[in-house]
Coordinates of C-alpha atoms in Angstrom, one line a residue:
Chain B
M10 CA 14.2 0.0 61.9
A11 CA 17.1 -0.4 64.3
S12 CA 18.1 3.1 65.4
G13 CA 21.6 2.8 66.8
G14 CA 21.9 5.0 69.8
Q15 CA 25.6 4.2 70.3
T16 CA 28.4 5.8 68.4
V17 CA 30.2 2.5 67.7
L18 CA 27.3 0.9 65.9
Q19 CA 28.3 0.9 62.3
F20 CA 26.0 0.9 59.3
P21 CA 27.9 -0.1 56.2
Q22 CA 27.5 2.3 53.4
A23 CA 28.5 0.1 50.5
S24 CA 25.3 -1.6 49.6
T25 CA 22.9 1.4 50.2
N26 CA 23.3 2.8 46.7
L27 CA 21.7 -0.3 45.3
T28 CA 18.4 0.2 43.5
A29 CA 15.8 -2.2 42.2
R30 CA 13.7 -2.0 39.1
I31 CA 10.5 -3.9 38.9
H32 CA 8.4 -4.7 35.8
P33 CA 4.6 -4.8 36.0
L34 CA 4.5 -8.4 35.1
V35 CA 6.0 -9.3 38.5
I36 CA 3.3 -7.4 40.3
F37 CA 0.7 -9.1 38.2
N38 CA 2.1 -12.5 38.8
I39 CA 2.4 -12.0 42.6
C40 CA -1.1 -10.8 42.8
D41 CA -2.3 -13.7 40.8
C42 CA -0.4 -16.1 43.0
F43 CA -1.9 -14.5 46.1
V44 CA -5.4 -14.8 44.7
R45 CA -4.7 -18.5 44.1
R46 CA -3.0 -19.2 47.4
P47 CA -4.0 -22.3 49.4
D48 CA -6.9 -21.9 51.8
Q49 CA -4.9 -21.9 55.0
A50 CA -2.0 -19.7 53.8
E51 CA -1.8 -16.1 54.8
R52 CA 0.8 -15.1 52.4
V53 CA 2.7 -16.3 49.4
I54 CA 6.4 -16.3 48.9
G55 CA 8.4 -17.0 45.8
T56 CA 11.5 -16.4 43.8
L57 CA 12.3 -13.3 41.8
L58 CA 14.2 -13.7 38.5
G59 CA 16.0 -11.0 36.6
S60 CA 19.5 -9.7 36.2
V61 CA 21.9 -7.2 37.8
L62 CA 22.6 -4.4 35.4
P63 CA 26.2 -3.1 34.9
D64 CA 25.4 -0.1 37.0
G65 CA 24.3 -2.2 40.0
T66 CA 20.6 -1.9 39.5
V67 CA 18.7 -5.1 40.1
D68 CA 16.3 -5.6 37.3
I69 CA 13.4 -7.8 38.4
R70 CA 11.7 -9.2 35.4
N71 CA 10.0 -12.4 36.3
S72 CA 8.8 -14.4 39.3
Y73 CA 7.2 -17.6 40.5
A74 CA 5.6 -18.6 43.7
V75 CA 7.1 -21.4 45.8
P76 CA 4.8 -23.4 48.1
H77 CA 5.6 -23.1 51.8
N78 CA 4.4 -24.0 55.2
E79 CA 4.5 -21.5 58.0
S80 CA 3.9 -21.9 61.7
S81 CA 4.6 -19.5 64.5
D82 CA 8.3 -19.8 64.5
Q83 CA 9.4 -21.7 61.5
V84 CA 9.1 -21.6 57.8
A85 CA 9.4 -24.6 55.5
L86 CA 10.0 -23.9 51.9
D87 CA 9.5 -26.4 49.2
I88 CA 13.1 -26.4 48.0
D89 CA 12.7 -29.1 45.4
Y90 CA 9.9 -27.2 43.8
H91 CA 12.0 -24.1 43.8
H92 CA 14.8 -25.9 42.0
N93 CA 12.6 -27.6 39.4
M94 CA 10.9 -24.4 38.5
L95 CA 14.2 -22.6 38.3
S96 CA 15.6 -25.1 35.8
S97 CA 12.4 -24.9 33.7
Q98 CA 12.6 -21.1 33.6
Q99 CA 16.2 -21.2 32.7
K100 CA 15.5 -23.4 29.7
V101 CA 13.4 -20.6 28.3
N102 CA 15.5 -17.7 29.2
P103 CA 19.0 -18.5 30.5
K104 CA 19.8 -14.9 31.1
E105 CA 17.3 -14.6 33.9
V106 CA 18.8 -15.7 37.2
I107 CA 17.7 -15.5 40.8
V108 CA 17.9 -12.0 42.2
G109 CA 15.9 -12.4 45.3
W110 CA 12.5 -13.3 46.7
F111 CA 9.1 -11.8 47.3
S112 CA 6.5 -12.1 50.0
T113 CA 3.1 -10.6 50.3
G114 CA 2.2 -8.6 53.4
F115 CA 3.2 -5.3 54.9
G116 CA 6.9 -5.0 55.4
V117 CA 9.3 -7.5 56.9
T118 CA 8.0 -10.2 59.3
G119 CA 9.6 -12.6 61.7
G120 CA 10.1 -15.5 59.4
S121 CA 11.6 -13.3 56.7
A122 CA 15.1 -13.6 58.1
L123 CA 15.1 -17.3 57.7
I124 CA 14.0 -17.3 54.1
H125 CA 16.4 -14.5 53.4
D126 CA 19.2 -16.7 54.7
F127 CA 18.2 -19.4 52.4
Y128 CA 18.2 -17.1 49.3
S129 CA 21.6 -15.7 50.4
R130 CA 23.0 -19.1 49.8
E131 CA 21.5 -19.2 46.3
V132 CA 22.7 -15.8 45.3
P133 CA 24.9 -13.1 47.0
N134 CA 22.9 -10.3 48.4
P135 CA 19.4 -11.1 47.4
V136 CA 16.6 -8.5 47.2
H137 CA 13.5 -9.0 49.3
L138 CA 10.4 -7.5 47.8
T139 CA 7.2 -7.1 49.8
I140 CA 3.9 -6.4 48.2
D141 CA 1.1 -5.3 50.6
T142 CA -1.9 -7.2 49.2
G143 CA -3.9 -6.3 52.3
F144 CA -3.7 -2.5 51.6
T145 CA -2.7 -2.0 55.3
N146 CA -2.1 1.7 55.1
L147 CA -4.8 2.2 52.4
G148 CA -2.2 2.3 49.7
A149 CA -0.4 -0.1 47.5
S150 CA 2.9 -0.4 49.2
I151 CA 5.6 -2.2 47.3
K152 CA 9.0 -2.2 49.0
A153 CA 12.4 -3.7 48.4
F154 CA 14.9 -4.6 51.0
V155 CA 18.5 -5.9 51.1
S156 CA 20.2 -7.4 54.1
V157 CA 22.8 -5.2 55.7
N158 CA 25.2 -6.4 58.4
L159 CA 25.1 -4.6 61.6
S160 CA 28.4 -4.7 63.5
L161 CA 29.6 -3.4 66.8
G162 CA 33.2 -2.6 66.3
D163 CA 34.6 -5.7 64.7
Q164 CA 31.9 -7.9 66.1
Q165 CA 29.2 -9.2 63.8
L166 CA 25.9 -8.4 65.6
A167 CA 23.1 -9.1 63.3
A168 CA 21.7 -8.4 59.9
Q169 CA 19.0 -5.9 59.3
F170 CA 16.7 -5.3 56.4
Q171 CA 17.3 -2.0 54.8
E172 CA 14.9 -0.5 52.4
I173 CA 16.3 0.4 49.0
P174 CA 14.8 2.6 46.3
L175 CA 12.4 0.8 44.0
D176 CA 11.8 2.0 40.4
L177 CA 8.5 0.9 38.9
R178 CA 9.0 0.3 35.2
M179 CA 5.6 1.0 33.9
V180 CA 6.5 1.4 30.2
E181 CA 5.4 -2.1 29.4
A182 CA 2.1 -1.6 31.1
E183 CA 1.7 1.7 29.2
L184 CA 2.2 -0.2 26.0
V185 CA -0.8 -2.4 26.8
G186 CA -2.7 0.5 28.2
F187 CA -3.7 1.2 31.7
D188 CA -7.3 1.3 30.7
I189 CA -7.1 -2.3 30.0
L190 CA -5.1 -3.3 33.0
K191 CA -6.9 -1.5 35.7
T192 CA -10.5 -2.3 35.0
A193 CA -11.9 -5.6 35.9
M194 CA -13.3 -6.3 32.5
V195 CA -12.6 -4.8 29.1
D196 CA -15.0 -6.0 26.3
K197 CA -13.0 -4.9 23.3
L198 CA -9.3 -4.2 22.6
P199 CA -8.8 -0.7 21.3
G200 CA -8.1 -0.6 17.6
D201 CA -5.9 1.7 15.6
V202 CA -8.4 4.5 15.2
E203 CA -9.6 4.6 18.8
G204 CA -6.1 4.7 20.1
M205 CA -5.2 7.5 17.8
E206 CA -8.3 9.4 18.9
A207 CA -7.4 9.0 22.6
T208 CA -3.8 10.2 21.9
M209 CA -5.0 13.2 20.0
E210 CA -7.4 14.2 22.7
R211 CA -4.6 14.0 25.2
L212 CA -2.3 16.1 23.0
L213 CA -5.0 18.6 22.6
A214 CA -5.6 18.8 26.4
L215 CA -1.8 19.3 26.9
I216 CA -1.7 22.2 24.3
D217 CA -4.7 23.8 26.0
D218 CA -3.0 23.5 29.3
V219 CA 0.1 25.2 28.0
Y220 CA -2.0 28.0 26.4
K221 CA -3.8 28.6 29.6
Y222 CA -0.6 28.7 31.5
V223 CA 1.0 31.2 29.1
D224 CA -2.1 33.4 29.1
D225 CA -2.2 33.4 32.9
V226 CA 1.4 34.4 33.1
V227 CA 1.0 37.1 30.6
E228 CA -2.0 38.5 32.4
G229 CA -0.2 38.3 35.7
R230 CA -2.6 35.8 37.3
V231 CA 0.2 33.2 37.9
A232 CA 3.7 33.9 39.1
P233 CA 6.0 33.1 36.2
D234 CA 8.3 30.1 36.6
N235 CA 11.5 30.3 34.6
N236 CA 11.9 26.6 34.4
I237 CA 8.5 26.0 32.8
G238 CA 9.2 28.9 30.4
R239 CA 12.4 27.3 29.3
F240 CA 10.7 24.0 28.7
I241 CA 8.1 25.7 26.6
S242 CA 10.6 27.6 24.5
D243 CA 12.7 24.4 24.1
T244 CA 9.6 22.6 22.8
I245 CA 8.8 25.4 20.4
S246 CA 12.3 25.7 19.1
S247 CA 12.6 22.0 18.6
M248 CA 10.1 22.3 15.7
P249 CA 12.1 22.7 12.5
K250 CA 11.6 26.1 10.9
L251 CA 10.2 25.5 7.5
S252 CA 8.7 27.9 5.1
S253 CA 5.1 27.4 4.5
E254 CA 5.6 26.2 1.0
A255 CA 8.3 23.7 1.9
F256 CA 6.0 22.4 4.7
N257 CA 3.1 22.1 2.4
T258 CA 5.1 20.1 -0.2
L259 CA 6.4 17.9 2.6
V260 CA 2.9 17.1 3.9
N261 CA 1.4 16.7 0.5
D262 CA 4.1 14.4 -0.7
S263 CA 3.6 12.2 2.3
L264 CA -0.1 12.3 1.8
Q265 CA 0.2 11.3 -1.8
D266 CA 2.5 8.4 -0.8
Q267 CA 0.0 7.2 1.7
L268 CA -2.8 7.6 -0.8
L269 CA -1.0 5.6 -3.4
L270 CA -0.4 2.8 -0.9
L271 CA -4.0 2.9 0.1
Y272 CA -5.1 2.7 -3.5
L273 CA -2.7 -0.2 -4.2
S274 CA -3.9 -2.2 -1.2
S275 CA -7.6 -1.5 -2.0
I276 CA -7.1 -2.5 -5.6
T277 CA -5.5 -5.7 -4.4
R278 CA -8.3 -6.4 -2.1
T279 CA -10.8 -5.8 -4.9
Q280 CA -8.9 -8.2 -7.1
L281 CA -9.1 -10.8 -4.4
S282 CA -12.8 -10.5 -3.9
L283 CA -13.4 -10.3 -7.6
A284 CA -11.5 -13.6 -8.0
E285 CA -13.6 -15.0 -5.2
K286 CA -16.8 -14.0 -7.0
L287 CA -15.7 -15.4 -10.2
N288 CA -15.0 -18.7 -8.4
T289 CA -18.5 -18.7 -7.1
A290 CA -19.9 -17.8 -10.5
A291 CA -18.1 -20.8 -11.9
Q292 CA -19.9 -23.1 -9.5
I293 CA -23.3 -21.8 -10.6
L294 CA -22.6 -22.4 -14.3
Chain S
M5 CA -39.2 -23.5 33.9
A6 CA -41.0 -26.1 36.0
N7 CA -40.4 -28.6 33.3
S8 CA -36.7 -28.1 33.1
G9 CA -36.4 -28.6 36.9
A10 CA -37.9 -32.1 36.5
R11 CA -35.5 -33.2 33.9
S12 CA -33.5 -36.3 34.7
F13 CA -29.7 -36.2 34.9
L14 CA -29.5 -38.2 31.8
Q15 CA -31.4 -35.5 29.9
V16 CA -29.1 -32.8 31.3
A17 CA -26.1 -34.8 30.4
A18 CA -27.4 -35.4 26.9
T19 CA -28.1 -31.7 26.3
E20 CA -24.7 -30.7 27.6
E21 CA -23.0 -32.7 24.9
V22 CA -23.9 -30.1 22.4
A23 CA -21.2 -27.5 23.1
P24 CA -22.2 -23.9 22.4
P25 CA -19.9 -22.3 19.8
L26 CA -16.9 -20.3 21.1
R27 CA -17.8 -16.7 21.1
V28 CA -15.3 -14.8 23.3
V29 CA -11.8 -15.4 24.5
Q30 CA -11.3 -13.9 27.9
I31 CA -7.7 -13.2 28.8
E32 CA -6.3 -12.1 32.1
G33 CA -4.1 -9.0 32.0
L34 CA -1.3 -11.2 33.5
V35 CA -1.4 -13.4 30.4
V36 CA -1.3 -10.4 28.1
L37 CA 1.8 -9.1 29.9
K38 CA 3.5 -12.5 29.9
I39 CA 2.9 -13.0 26.2
I40 CA 4.2 -9.6 25.4
K41 CA 7.3 -10.1 27.6
H42 CA 8.2 -13.4 26.0
C43 CA 7.5 -12.3 22.4
K44 CA 9.3 -9.0 22.8
E45 CA 12.4 -10.4 24.5
F46 CA 13.1 -12.8 21.7
S47 CA 11.9 -10.7 18.8
P48 CA 12.6 -11.0 15.8
A49 CA 12.9 -14.7 16.5
L50 CA 9.5 -16.3 16.6
V51 CA 8.5 -18.0 19.9
T52 CA 5.5 -20.0 21.1
G53 CA 4.0 -20.9 24.5
Q54 CA 1.1 -22.7 26.0
L55 CA -2.1 -21.2 27.3
L56 CA -3.8 -22.5 30.4
G57 CA -7.3 -21.8 31.4
L58 CA -10.9 -22.9 31.6
D59 CA -13.6 -23.6 29.1
V60 CA -16.8 -22.1 30.4
G61 CA -19.8 -22.4 28.0
S62 CA -19.2 -20.1 25.0
V63 CA -16.3 -18.3 26.8
L64 CA -12.8 -19.6 26.8
E65 CA -11.0 -18.1 29.8
V66 CA -7.2 -17.9 29.5
T67 CA -5.9 -17.5 33.1
N68 CA -2.2 -18.3 32.7
C69 CA 0.4 -19.3 30.2
F70 CA 4.0 -20.4 30.1
P71 CA 6.6 -20.0 27.4
F72 CA 8.3 -22.8 25.4
P73 CA 12.0 -22.8 24.9
I74 CA 13.1 -22.0 21.4
R75 CA 12.5 -25.2 19.4
E76 CA 15.3 -26.9 17.6
E77 CA 15.0 -29.5 15.0
D78 CA 16.4 -32.4 17.0
E79 CA 14.6 -35.4 18.3
E80 CA 16.3 -35.5 21.6
V81 CA 15.5 -31.9 22.2
E82 CA 11.9 -32.5 21.2
A83 CA 11.6 -35.2 23.8
E84 CA 13.1 -32.8 26.3
G85 CA 10.6 -30.2 25.2
A86 CA 7.7 -32.6 26.1
N87 CA 9.3 -33.2 29.5
Y88 CA 9.6 -29.5 30.0
Q89 CA 5.9 -29.0 29.3
L90 CA 4.8 -31.7 31.7
E91 CA 7.1 -30.5 34.4
M92 CA 5.9 -26.9 34.0
M93 CA 2.3 -28.0 34.1
R94 CA 2.9 -30.0 37.3
C95 CA 4.7 -27.1 38.9
L96 CA 2.0 -24.7 38.1
R97 CA -0.7 -27.0 39.3
E98 CA 1.0 -27.1 42.7
V99 CA 0.5 -23.3 43.1
N100 CA -3.2 -23.7 42.1
V101 CA -3.0 -22.5 38.5
D102 CA -5.6 -23.8 36.1
N103 CA -4.1 -26.9 34.7
N104 CA -6.0 -27.2 31.5
T105 CA -4.5 -26.5 28.1
V106 CA -6.7 -24.3 26.0
G107 CA -4.4 -23.5 23.2
W108 CA -1.1 -21.8 22.4
Y109 CA 0.3 -18.4 21.6
Q110 CA 2.9 -17.4 19.1
S111 CA 4.6 -14.3 17.9
T112 CA 4.6 -13.2 14.3
L113 CA 6.3 -10.7 12.1
F114 CA 4.2 -8.2 10.2
G115 CA 1.2 -10.5 10.5
S116 CA 2.6 -13.3 8.4
Y117 CA 1.2 -16.1 10.4
Q118 CA -1.1 -17.9 7.9
T119 CA 1.0 -20.9 7.3
V120 CA 0.6 -24.6 6.9
E121 CA 2.4 -25.1 10.1
L122 CA -0.1 -23.1 12.0
I123 CA -2.9 -25.2 10.6
E124 CA -1.1 -28.4 11.5
T125 CA -0.4 -27.3 15.0
F126 CA -4.0 -26.4 15.4
M127 CA -5.2 -29.7 14.2
N128 CA -2.8 -31.4 16.6
Y129 CA -4.2 -29.4 19.5
Q130 CA -7.7 -29.9 18.4
E131 CA -7.3 -33.7 18.6
N132 CA -6.6 -33.5 22.3
I133 CA -8.8 -30.6 23.4
R134 CA -12.2 -29.9 22.1
R135 CA -11.9 -26.2 22.1
C136 CA -8.6 -24.5 21.5
V137 CA -7.5 -21.1 20.4
C138 CA -4.4 -19.6 19.0
I139 CA -3.3 -16.2 20.2
I140 CA -1.1 -14.2 17.9
Y141 CA 1.0 -11.3 19.0
D142 CA 2.9 -9.0 16.6
P143 CA 5.8 -7.2 18.3
S144 CA 6.6 -5.3 15.1
R145 CA 3.1 -3.8 15.1
S146 CA 3.2 -2.8 18.7
N147 CA 5.9 -0.3 17.9
Q148 CA 3.1 1.7 16.3
G149 CA 1.3 2.0 19.6
V150 CA -1.2 -0.7 18.8
L151 CA -1.9 -3.7 20.9
A152 CA -1.7 -6.3 18.2
L153 CA -3.2 -9.2 19.9
K154 CA -5.5 -11.6 18.0
A155 CA -7.3 -14.8 18.9
L156 CA -7.8 -17.2 16.0
K157 CA -9.4 -20.6 15.4
L158 CA -9.9 -22.7 12.3
S159 CA -13.5 -22.8 11.1
D160 CA -15.3 -26.1 11.6
S161 CA -16.0 -26.7 8.0
F162 CA -12.3 -26.2 7.2
M163 CA -11.2 -28.6 9.8
E164 CA -13.5 -31.2 8.5
L165 CA -12.0 -30.8 5.1
H166 CA -8.5 -30.8 6.4
R167 CA -9.1 -34.2 8.1
T168 CA -9.9 -35.7 4.7
N169 CA -7.0 -33.7 3.3
N170 CA -8.9 -33.1 0.1
F171 CA -8.5 -29.6 -1.3
T172 CA -9.6 -30.0 -4.8
G173 CA -11.7 -27.4 -6.5
E174 CA -14.7 -29.7 -6.7
K175 CA -14.7 -30.5 -3.0
L176 CA -14.3 -26.8 -2.0
R177 CA -17.2 -25.8 -4.2
E178 CA -19.3 -28.5 -2.7
K179 CA -18.6 -27.2 0.8
N180 CA -18.8 -23.6 -0.4
L181 CA -15.6 -22.8 1.4
S182 CA -13.5 -19.9 0.3
W183 CA -10.2 -18.5 1.6
V184 CA -12.0 -16.1 3.9
D185 CA -13.5 -19.0 5.8
I186 CA -10.3 -20.7 6.9
F187 CA -9.6 -18.6 10.0
E188 CA -12.1 -17.3 12.4
E189 CA -11.2 -14.4 14.5
I190 CA -12.6 -14.5 18.0
P191 CA -13.2 -11.2 20.0
I192 CA -10.9 -10.8 22.9
K193 CA -11.9 -9.6 26.3
V194 CA -9.4 -8.7 29.0
S195 CA -10.2 -9.3 32.6
N196 CA -8.3 -8.6 35.8
S197 CA -8.8 -9.7 39.4
A198 CA -10.0 -7.0 41.8
L199 CA -6.7 -7.1 43.5
I200 CA -4.8 -6.3 40.4
S201 CA -7.1 -3.5 39.3
A202 CA -6.7 -2.0 42.8
F203 CA -2.9 -2.1 42.5
M204 CA -2.9 -0.7 39.0
T205 CA -5.2 2.2 39.8
E206 CA -2.9 3.0 42.7
L207 CA 0.3 2.7 40.7
E208 CA -0.8 4.4 37.5
P209 CA 1.6 7.3 37.1
D210 CA 0.0 10.6 37.0
T211 CA 1.3 11.8 33.7
P212 CA -1.0 13.0 30.9
V213 CA 1.1 11.4 28.2
N214 CA 2.4 7.8 28.1
Q215 CA 4.8 5.8 26.0
C216 CA 2.0 4.6 23.8
D217 CA 1.1 8.2 22.8
Y218 CA 4.7 8.9 21.8
E219 CA 4.8 5.9 19.5
R220 CA 1.4 6.7 18.0
L221 CA 2.6 10.2 17.2
Q222 CA 5.8 9.0 15.5
L223 CA 5.7 10.4 12.0
S224 CA 7.9 7.9 10.4
T225 CA 6.0 4.8 9.4
H226 CA 7.9 4.3 6.2
P227 CA 10.1 1.4 7.3
Y228 CA 7.0 -0.5 8.5
L229 CA 5.1 0.2 5.3
E230 CA 8.1 -0.7 3.2
R231 CA 8.5 -4.0 4.8
N232 CA 4.8 -4.6 4.4
M233 CA 4.9 -3.8 0.7
E234 CA 7.9 -6.1 0.3
F235 CA 6.0 -8.9 1.9
L236 CA 3.0 -8.1 -0.2
I237 CA 5.0 -8.3 -3.4
E238 CA 6.5 -11.6 -2.3
C239 CA 3.0 -12.9 -1.7
M240 CA 2.0 -11.8 -5.2
D241 CA 4.9 -13.7 -6.7
D242 CA 3.9 -16.8 -4.7
L243 CA 0.3 -16.4 -5.8
S244 CA 1.3 -16.2 -9.5
M245 CA 3.4 -19.3 -9.0
E246 CA 0.4 -21.0 -7.6
Q247 CA -1.7 -19.9 -10.6
Q248 CA 0.9 -21.1 -13.0
K249 CA 0.7 -24.5 -11.3
F250 CA -3.0 -24.5 -11.9
Q251 CA -2.7 -23.4 -15.5
F252 CA -0.2 -26.1 -16.0
Y253 CA -2.6 -28.6 -14.5
Y254 CA -5.5 -27.5 -16.6
R255 CA -3.4 -27.5 -19.8
N256 CA -2.3 -31.0 -19.0
L257 CA -5.9 -32.0 -18.2
S258 CA -7.3 -30.7 -21.5
R259 CA -4.4 -32.3 -23.4
Q260 CA -5.2 -35.6 -21.7
Q261 CA -8.9 -35.2 -22.5
A262 CA -8.2 -34.6 -26.1
Q263 CA -5.9 -37.6 -26.2
Q264 CA -8.7 -39.7 -24.6
Q265 CA -11.1 -38.4 -27.2
T266 CA -8.9 -39.3 -30.2
W267 CA -8.2 -42.7 -28.7
L268 CA -11.9 -43.3 -28.2
Q269 CA -12.8 -42.3 -31.7
K270 CA -10.1 -44.6 -33.0
R271 CA -11.3 -47.4 -30.9
R272 CA -14.9 -46.8 -32.1
A273 CA -13.9 -46.8 -35.7
E274 CA -12.0 -50.0 -35.1
N275 CA -15.0 -51.5 -33.3
M276 CA -17.2 -50.6 -36.3
A277 CA -14.8 -52.3 -38.6
R278 CA -14.7 -55.4 -36.3
K279 CA -18.5 -55.4 -36.2
A280 CA -18.7 -55.3 -39.9
A281 CA -16.2 -58.2 -40.0
G282 CA -18.4 -60.0 -37.4
E283 CA -15.8 -60.0 -34.6
E284 CA -16.3 -59.2 -30.9
P285 CA -16.0 -55.4 -30.2
L286 CA -13.0 -54.3 -28.0
P287 CA -13.9 -52.6 -24.7
E288 CA -14.1 -48.8 -24.9
E289 CA -11.9 -48.3 -21.9
D290 CA -8.3 -49.3 -21.3
P291 CA -7.1 -48.7 -17.8
S292 CA -3.6 -49.8 -18.7
N293 CA -3.2 -47.0 -21.1
P294 CA -1.2 -44.1 -19.5
I295 CA -3.5 -41.5 -21.0
F296 CA -6.3 -42.7 -18.7
K297 CA -4.3 -42.2 -15.6
P298 CA -5.9 -39.3 -13.7
I299 CA -3.6 -36.3 -13.2
P300 CA -3.6 -35.3 -9.5
E301 CA -5.1 -31.9 -8.9
P302 CA -2.8 -29.6 -7.0
S303 CA -4.1 -28.7 -3.5
R304 CA -5.7 -25.3 -3.3
L305 CA -4.7 -24.9 0.3
D306 CA -1.5 -22.9 -0.5
G307 CA -3.3 -20.6 -2.7
F308 CA -5.9 -20.0 0.0
L309 CA -3.3 -19.3 2.6
I310 CA -1.6 -16.8 0.3
N311 CA -4.9 -15.1 -0.4
N312 CA -5.3 -14.8 3.4
Q313 CA -1.9 -13.3 3.8
I314 CA -2.4 -10.8 1.0
A315 CA -5.7 -9.7 2.6
N316 CA -4.0 -9.3 5.9
Y317 CA -1.2 -7.2 4.5
C318 CA -3.7 -5.0 2.7
N319 CA -5.6 -4.5 5.9
Q320 CA -2.4 -3.6 7.7
I321 CA -1.4 -1.1 5.1
N322 CA -4.8 0.4 5.2
G323 CA -4.7 0.7 8.9
V324 CA -1.3 2.2 9.1
A325 CA -1.9 4.6 6.2
G326 CA -5.2 5.7 7.8
Q327 CA -3.3 6.4 11.0
S328 CA -0.7 8.4 9.1
F329 CA -3.4 10.4 7.5
S330 CA -4.7 11.6 10.8
R331 CA -1.2 12.2 11.9
L332 CA -0.3 14.3 8.9
Y333 CA -3.5 16.4 9.1
L334 CA -2.8 16.9 12.8
M335 CA 0.7 18.2 12.0
K336 CA -0.7 20.4 9.3
A337 CA -3.2 21.9 11.7
L338 CA -0.5 22.4 14.4
H339 CA 1.7 24.1 11.9
E340 CA -1.0 26.4 10.8
S341 CA -2.2 27.4 14.2

């Protein structure tokens, strides 16, 4: 972006420590809107909702597309639609306010400044999020920008888009499971046992990795790294030191508790089905 | 197949009237995330929202959804709610979202969703749309690292019975309907557009462990099990209340029958006497007598629902306890090695 060659050109530093945090739902929604865009449209734009956290992070939690018309040098946004949708969204969650706007495509384009101006009137210092749905650089590039004033001495020259760090909050996606979200079609939701199995496999793989690493270090195949060593020793020391007996009683007590519960619930179920059978027997008689 | 090609449009139209039964609910990943976001944000309050999508043969595609504001028992607010719904549908249609209601979603706590309200909402929806589904999400269960998403519908035979609102034992026996047959669970499929799957593959963090694993390996399941047991006990109390109601009904019924018998015998004896005296016999029935008034049989619906609840809690306890077993054995093995 603008590389000021002159010494008097000033970049304000105040807003550069701003970061944005984006939830996976926003990406999903924007992609969906892009897939459903009108025939002639090349990109979709829309509003980002969320909140500004006390530490200045912009938390982007929700979004909706706004219809627009674009020609070579002008952009017409459906402002009525924008306001209607906003008031509807606010009815559900009043805590989510406008924090910026999004557009698909790679980086900032010409019309972006105009739309950014419009959003600046809705909310001070909006965030501009771009999602590259065309995979221009063979990668999923998601970027966030804020507008920064560029001034020459005291004179206001222009505003430029400055990229700010973006934090992808994938925790929610992890809760659902990436296996479900990244494949085109999943036939069955994973149940309790399958999930547990996958987790255990991963844990086992991790333990194997650590074993291998320790063995390699001991035998001198890999240069030791103090940091990793400290992590491993921290992990091991975080396990409470219990005598074997105490541990066994602990585990056995828990097991017995669970067994009791299992027994209780099974007996209840049996009762229910027995009652069911009695009911059917009564019909036959 | 040559024959089928020559069929007239009329024939095709006639055959299409018979809708194939609903087999699969296909949900977009977007909808899953939206539901989870809405339910989690407001948990422990229970929230609902509308599902939009398409009805394709035996598959119900859910392609979008929107949340409802938290409902308040106020008529003015209710009207506003309807407005909100229309407005939202209109707005979504403008950005080419499928504009067809296919059901609703709701959050639940510890799987206690089998209520009369759910059935009534379902019947309401069913009146307007031929095929609808209810998606249930349980935020409390998700803390265990399980994606607790369920698609439910009422069974056809139950709906038929509900329309006549006749839940007497006789009727149920006739239909051969038991509490297991009220709700039908429909398997869920999750689909994603190619664009989203590309993004997700690209953005998936390269860590071997994720949040879900942490939660699955949490050793403390006691609070969850305790709550479950509490609910189970409450249900048991409710069930015994229901049973008392029935016992009361049967006791009343048999007392009434005995009264009727004695009355009938008396009347017969009287008639015999009248016959002997050469008089007209009195009728053997007397509708004006209060002992001939039929006692209304209590509805069995509540009992059925409670049975369903209990079965559900039992399943949950079984599931969680099973998981804890594997966890405990894992811990034991780790400790030993």
